[in-house]
Short mmCIF file of C-alpha atoms and ligand atoms in Angstrom, two decimals:
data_model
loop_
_atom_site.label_atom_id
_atom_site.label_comp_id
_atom_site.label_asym_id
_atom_site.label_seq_id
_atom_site.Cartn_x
_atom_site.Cartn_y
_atom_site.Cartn_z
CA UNK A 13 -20.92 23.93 14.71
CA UNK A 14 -19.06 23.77 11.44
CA UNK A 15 -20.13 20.93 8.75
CA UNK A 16 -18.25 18.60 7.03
CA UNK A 17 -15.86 15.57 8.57
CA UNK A 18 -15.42 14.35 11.69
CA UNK A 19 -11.81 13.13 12.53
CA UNK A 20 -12.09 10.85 15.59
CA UNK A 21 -8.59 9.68 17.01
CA UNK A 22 -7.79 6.93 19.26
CA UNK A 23 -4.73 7.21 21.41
CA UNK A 24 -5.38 3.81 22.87
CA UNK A 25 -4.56 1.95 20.45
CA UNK A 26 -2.27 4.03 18.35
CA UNK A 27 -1.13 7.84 19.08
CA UNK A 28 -1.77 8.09 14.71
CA UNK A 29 -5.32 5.81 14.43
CA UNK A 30 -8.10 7.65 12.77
CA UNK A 31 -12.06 5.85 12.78
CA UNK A 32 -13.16 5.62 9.07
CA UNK A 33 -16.55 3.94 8.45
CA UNK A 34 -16.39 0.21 7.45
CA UNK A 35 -17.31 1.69 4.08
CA UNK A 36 -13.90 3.32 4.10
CA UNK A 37 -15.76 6.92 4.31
CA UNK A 38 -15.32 9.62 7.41
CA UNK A 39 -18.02 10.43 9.14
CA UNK A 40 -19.70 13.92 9.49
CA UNK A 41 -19.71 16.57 12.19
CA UNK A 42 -23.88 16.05 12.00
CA UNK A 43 -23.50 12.63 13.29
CA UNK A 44 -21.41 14.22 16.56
CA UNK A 45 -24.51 12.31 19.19
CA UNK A 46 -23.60 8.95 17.81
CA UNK A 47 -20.43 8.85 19.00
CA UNK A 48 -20.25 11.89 22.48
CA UNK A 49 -20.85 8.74 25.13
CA UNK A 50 -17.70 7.40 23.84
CA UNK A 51 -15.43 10.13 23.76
CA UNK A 52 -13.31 11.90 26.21
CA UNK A 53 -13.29 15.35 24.43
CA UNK A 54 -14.24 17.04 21.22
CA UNK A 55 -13.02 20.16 19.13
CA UNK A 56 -13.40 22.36 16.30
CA UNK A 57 -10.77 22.65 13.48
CA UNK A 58 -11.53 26.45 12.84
CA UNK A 59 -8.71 27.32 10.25
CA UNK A 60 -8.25 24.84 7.57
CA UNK A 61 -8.74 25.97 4.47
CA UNK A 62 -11.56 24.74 3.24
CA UNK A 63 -13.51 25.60 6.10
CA UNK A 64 -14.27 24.15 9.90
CA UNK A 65 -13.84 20.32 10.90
CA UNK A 66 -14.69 18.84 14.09
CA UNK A 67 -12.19 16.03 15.73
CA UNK A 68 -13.37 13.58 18.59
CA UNK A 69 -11.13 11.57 20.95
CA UNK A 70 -12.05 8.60 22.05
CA UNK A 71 -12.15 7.87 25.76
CA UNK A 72 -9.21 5.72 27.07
CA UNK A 73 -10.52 2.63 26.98
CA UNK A 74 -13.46 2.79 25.54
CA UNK A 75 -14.92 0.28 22.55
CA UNK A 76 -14.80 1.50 18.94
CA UNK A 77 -17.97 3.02 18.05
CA UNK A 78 -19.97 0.51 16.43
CA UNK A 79 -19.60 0.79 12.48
CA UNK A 80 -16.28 2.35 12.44
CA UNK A 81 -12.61 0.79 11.76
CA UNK A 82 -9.52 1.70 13.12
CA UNK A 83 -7.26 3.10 10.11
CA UNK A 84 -3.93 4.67 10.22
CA UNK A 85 -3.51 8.02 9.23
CA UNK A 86 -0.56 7.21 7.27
CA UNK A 87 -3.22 5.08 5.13
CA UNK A 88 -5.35 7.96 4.62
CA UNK A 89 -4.12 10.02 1.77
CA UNK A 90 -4.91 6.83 -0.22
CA UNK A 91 -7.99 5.61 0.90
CA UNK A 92 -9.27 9.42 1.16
CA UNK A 93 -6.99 11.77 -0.66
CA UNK A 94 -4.60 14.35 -0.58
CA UNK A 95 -7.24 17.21 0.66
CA UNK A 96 -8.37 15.45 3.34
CA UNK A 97 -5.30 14.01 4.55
CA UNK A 98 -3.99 17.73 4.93
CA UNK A 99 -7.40 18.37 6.74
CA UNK A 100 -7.07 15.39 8.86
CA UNK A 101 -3.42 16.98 9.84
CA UNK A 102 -5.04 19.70 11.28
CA UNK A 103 -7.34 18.11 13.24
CA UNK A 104 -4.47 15.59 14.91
CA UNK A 105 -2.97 18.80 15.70
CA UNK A 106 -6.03 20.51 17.75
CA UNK A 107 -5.96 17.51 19.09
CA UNK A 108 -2.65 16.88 20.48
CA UNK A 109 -2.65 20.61 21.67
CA UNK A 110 -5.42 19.62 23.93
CA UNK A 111 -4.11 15.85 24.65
CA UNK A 112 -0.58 17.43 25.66
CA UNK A 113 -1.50 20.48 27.57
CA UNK A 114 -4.29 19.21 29.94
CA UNK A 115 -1.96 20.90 32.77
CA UNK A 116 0.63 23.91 32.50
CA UNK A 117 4.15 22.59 32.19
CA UNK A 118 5.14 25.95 34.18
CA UNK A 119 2.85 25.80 37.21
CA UNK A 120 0.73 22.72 36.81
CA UNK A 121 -2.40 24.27 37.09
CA UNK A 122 -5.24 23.24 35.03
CA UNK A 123 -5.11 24.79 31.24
CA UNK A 124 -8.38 24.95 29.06
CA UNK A 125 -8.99 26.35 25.60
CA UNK A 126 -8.78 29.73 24.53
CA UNK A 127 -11.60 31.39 23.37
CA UNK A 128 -10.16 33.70 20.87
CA UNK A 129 -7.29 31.27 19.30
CA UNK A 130 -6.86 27.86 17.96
CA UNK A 131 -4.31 27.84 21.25
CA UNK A 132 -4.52 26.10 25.59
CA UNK A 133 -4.56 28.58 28.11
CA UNK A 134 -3.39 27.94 31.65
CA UNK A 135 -6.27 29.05 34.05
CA UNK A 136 -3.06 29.79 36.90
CA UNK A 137 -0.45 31.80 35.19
CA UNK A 138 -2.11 32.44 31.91
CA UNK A 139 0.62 31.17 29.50
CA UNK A 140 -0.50 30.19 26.10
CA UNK A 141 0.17 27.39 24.07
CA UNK A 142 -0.38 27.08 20.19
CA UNK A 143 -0.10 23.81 17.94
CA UNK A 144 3.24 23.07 17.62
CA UNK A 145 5.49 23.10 14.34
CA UNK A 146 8.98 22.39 13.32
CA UNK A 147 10.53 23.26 10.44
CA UNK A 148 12.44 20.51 8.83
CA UNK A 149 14.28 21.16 5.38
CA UNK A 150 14.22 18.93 2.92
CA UNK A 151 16.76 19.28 -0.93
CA UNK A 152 17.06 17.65 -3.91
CA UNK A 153 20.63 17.79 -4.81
CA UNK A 154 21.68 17.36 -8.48
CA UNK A 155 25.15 16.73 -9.93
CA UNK A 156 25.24 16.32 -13.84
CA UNK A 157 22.10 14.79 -14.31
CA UNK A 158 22.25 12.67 -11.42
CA UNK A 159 20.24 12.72 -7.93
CA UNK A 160 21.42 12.15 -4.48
CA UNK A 161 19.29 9.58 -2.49
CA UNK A 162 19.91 8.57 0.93
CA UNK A 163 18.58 5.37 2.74
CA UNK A 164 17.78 6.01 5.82
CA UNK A 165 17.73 3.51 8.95
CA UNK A 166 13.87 3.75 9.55
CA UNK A 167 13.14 3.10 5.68
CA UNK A 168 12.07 -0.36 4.41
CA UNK A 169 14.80 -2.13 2.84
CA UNK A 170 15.48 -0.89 -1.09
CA UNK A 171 13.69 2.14 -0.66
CA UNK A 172 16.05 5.86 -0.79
CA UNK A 173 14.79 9.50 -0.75
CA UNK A 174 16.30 13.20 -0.80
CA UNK A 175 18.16 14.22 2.23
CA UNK A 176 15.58 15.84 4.97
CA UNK A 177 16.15 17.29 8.68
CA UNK A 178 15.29 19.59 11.07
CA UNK A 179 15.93 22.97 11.13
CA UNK A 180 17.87 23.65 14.69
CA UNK A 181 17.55 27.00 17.18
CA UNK A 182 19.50 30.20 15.40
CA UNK A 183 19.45 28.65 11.96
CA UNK A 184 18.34 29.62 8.35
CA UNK A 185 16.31 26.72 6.49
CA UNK A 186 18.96 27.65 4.03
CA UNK A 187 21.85 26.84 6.73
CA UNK A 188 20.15 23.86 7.65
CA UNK A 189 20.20 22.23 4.06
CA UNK A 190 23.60 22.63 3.94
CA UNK A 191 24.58 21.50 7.45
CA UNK A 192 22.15 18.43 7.12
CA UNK A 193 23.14 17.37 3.71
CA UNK A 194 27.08 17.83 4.72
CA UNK A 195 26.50 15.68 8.41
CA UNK A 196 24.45 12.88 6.79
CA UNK A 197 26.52 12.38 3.03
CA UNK A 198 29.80 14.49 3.23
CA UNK A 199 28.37 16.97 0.14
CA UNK A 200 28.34 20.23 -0.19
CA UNK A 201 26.11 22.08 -1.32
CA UNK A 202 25.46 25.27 -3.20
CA UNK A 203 22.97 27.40 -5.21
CA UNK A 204 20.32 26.20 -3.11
CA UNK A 205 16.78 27.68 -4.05
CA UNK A 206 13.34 27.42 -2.57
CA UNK A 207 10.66 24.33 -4.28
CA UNK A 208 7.72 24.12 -2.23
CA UNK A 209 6.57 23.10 1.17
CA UNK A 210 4.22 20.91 2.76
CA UNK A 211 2.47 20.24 6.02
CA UNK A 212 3.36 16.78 7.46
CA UNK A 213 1.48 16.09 10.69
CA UNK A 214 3.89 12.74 12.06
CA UNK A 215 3.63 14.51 14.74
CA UNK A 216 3.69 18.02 13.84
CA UNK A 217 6.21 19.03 10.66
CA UNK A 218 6.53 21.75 8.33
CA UNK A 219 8.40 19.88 5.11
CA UNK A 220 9.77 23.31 3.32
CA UNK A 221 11.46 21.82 -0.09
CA UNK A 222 14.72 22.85 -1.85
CA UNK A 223 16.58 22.26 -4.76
CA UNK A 224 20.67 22.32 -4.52
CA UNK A 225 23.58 21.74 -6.60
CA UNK A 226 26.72 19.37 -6.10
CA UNK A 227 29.65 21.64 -4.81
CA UNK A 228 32.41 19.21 -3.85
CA UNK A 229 32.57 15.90 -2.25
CA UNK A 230 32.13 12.45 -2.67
CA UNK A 231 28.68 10.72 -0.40
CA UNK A 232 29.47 9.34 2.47
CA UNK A 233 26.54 7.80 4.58
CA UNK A 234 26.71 8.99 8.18
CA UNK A 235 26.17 5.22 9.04
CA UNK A 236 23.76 6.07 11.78
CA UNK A 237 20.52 7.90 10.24
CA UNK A 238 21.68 7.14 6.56
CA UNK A 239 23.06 3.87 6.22
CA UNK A 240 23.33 4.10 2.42
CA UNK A 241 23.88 7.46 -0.12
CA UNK A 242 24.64 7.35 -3.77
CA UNK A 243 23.86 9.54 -7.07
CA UNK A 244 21.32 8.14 -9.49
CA UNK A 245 20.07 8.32 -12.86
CA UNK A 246 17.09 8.59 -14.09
CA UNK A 247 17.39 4.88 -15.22
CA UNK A 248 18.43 3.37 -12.24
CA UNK A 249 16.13 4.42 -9.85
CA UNK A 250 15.22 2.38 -6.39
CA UNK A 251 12.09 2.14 -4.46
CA UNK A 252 11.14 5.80 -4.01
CA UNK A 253 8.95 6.96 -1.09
CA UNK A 254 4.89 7.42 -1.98
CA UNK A 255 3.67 10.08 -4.29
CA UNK A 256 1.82 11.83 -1.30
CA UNK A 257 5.39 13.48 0.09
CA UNK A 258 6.79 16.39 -1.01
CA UNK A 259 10.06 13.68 -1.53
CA UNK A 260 8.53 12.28 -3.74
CA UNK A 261 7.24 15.68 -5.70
CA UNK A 262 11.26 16.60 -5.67
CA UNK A 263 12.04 13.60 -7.23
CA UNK A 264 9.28 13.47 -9.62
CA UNK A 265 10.03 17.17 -10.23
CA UNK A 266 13.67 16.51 -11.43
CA UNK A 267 12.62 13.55 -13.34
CA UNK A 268 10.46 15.48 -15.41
CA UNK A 269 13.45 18.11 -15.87
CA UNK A 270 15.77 15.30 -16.77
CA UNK A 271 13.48 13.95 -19.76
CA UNK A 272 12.51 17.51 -20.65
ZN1 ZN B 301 0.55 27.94 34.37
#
């Protein structure tokens, strides 16, 4: 059984809940007997990087272990920090494979884990199925010391970001940025090079991070997903999102280049 955290999710209340104890802490694979009468299943995270993690899910209906909270996992990169946010990715992951493929979607028969791989096997026609990822892009695009920053429907009011979407069937990531950033401002784009990625687990993204330059075009919201989409300056910046996302990182990135 591997040490360290426990992740316990509770998909009764909220698909993204995590149990923290009161004292704001997770608690530890050890303590695994506290808490078995209340859950429906439990796993092992095998692969994160820093080593195994166990996650617990909480049997439908069932109370909240005594001495535990209900926090979001959104919350968690600031009450816990960045490494075990990642970590806690991974283990909503393991458990959403299992929460998702209690049955084959191909035959219906009963699926159970595999022994050999972090994957759900289907016990009638064998098919396997792994954690799911999509790619999504996601570009800072500079014009002459300026930044484009979209707002986006689902933001809170004020705040703008980079332009970000998913990477469709038959595409490059490097297609995508230009195909997204053209649909939701009207840019394009060009001299588009790779700046990082990172894991975001709402449900189950790969954020891979670009830098681009202004080609031609004037922004344009697509008034559905982006309602708003300007250039800034470094001195007239909105409400950006957190410093957890790799948005954030792309904006803080050119910042730094722009007072360099
Ligand atoms: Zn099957």
């Amino acid at each position: 059984m591997p040490e360290g955290p426990f992740f316990l999710f509770d998909r009764t209340r909220d698909a993204n809940v995590l149990l923290l104890r009161s004292v704001m802490s997770l608690p530890r694979s050890c303590e695994l007997e506290n808490y078995k009468e209340a859950l429906e299943r439990f796993g092992h995270v095998s692969k994160t990087p820093e080593g195994g993690a166990m996650w617990g899910l909480l049997a439908e209906g069932a109370a909240v272990p005594c001495g535990l909270v209900a926090v979001s996992r959104r919350d968690l990169a600031v009450i816990l920090g960045q490494r075990l946010f990642l970590r806690a990715g991974a283990a909503f992951q393991m458990m959403s494979l299992y929460a998702d493929n209690r049955f084959c979607g191909r035959c219906g028969a009963l699926m159970e884990d595999c022994e050999a791989e972090p994957a759900r096997v289907c016990l009638g026609c064998g098919r396997m199925v792994f954690p799911s990822l999509s790619p999504a892009m996601i570009v800072a695009v500079e014009k002459e010391g300026r930044l484009l920053l979209g707002h986006n429907a689902s933001f809170p009011e004020g705040r703008y970001s980079v332009l970000a979407g998913f990477v469709e069937p038959g595409e490059t990531v490097e297609q995508a940025v230009e195909r997204e950033v053209y649909e939701e401002s009207g840019i394009r784009v060009k001299n588009i090079r790779y700046a990082g990625s990172q894991p975001w687990p709402f449900p189950s993204s790969m954020m891979l991070g670009f830098r681009a330059d202004w080609e031609s075009g004037e922004p344009v919201p697509d008034g559905t997903e982006i309602t708003d989409v300007r250039w800034f300056s470094p001195y007239d910046l909105p409400d950006l999102p957190p410093r957890i996302s790799i948005s954030r990182r792309l904006i803080d990135g050119w910042l730094a280049r722009s007072n360099a």
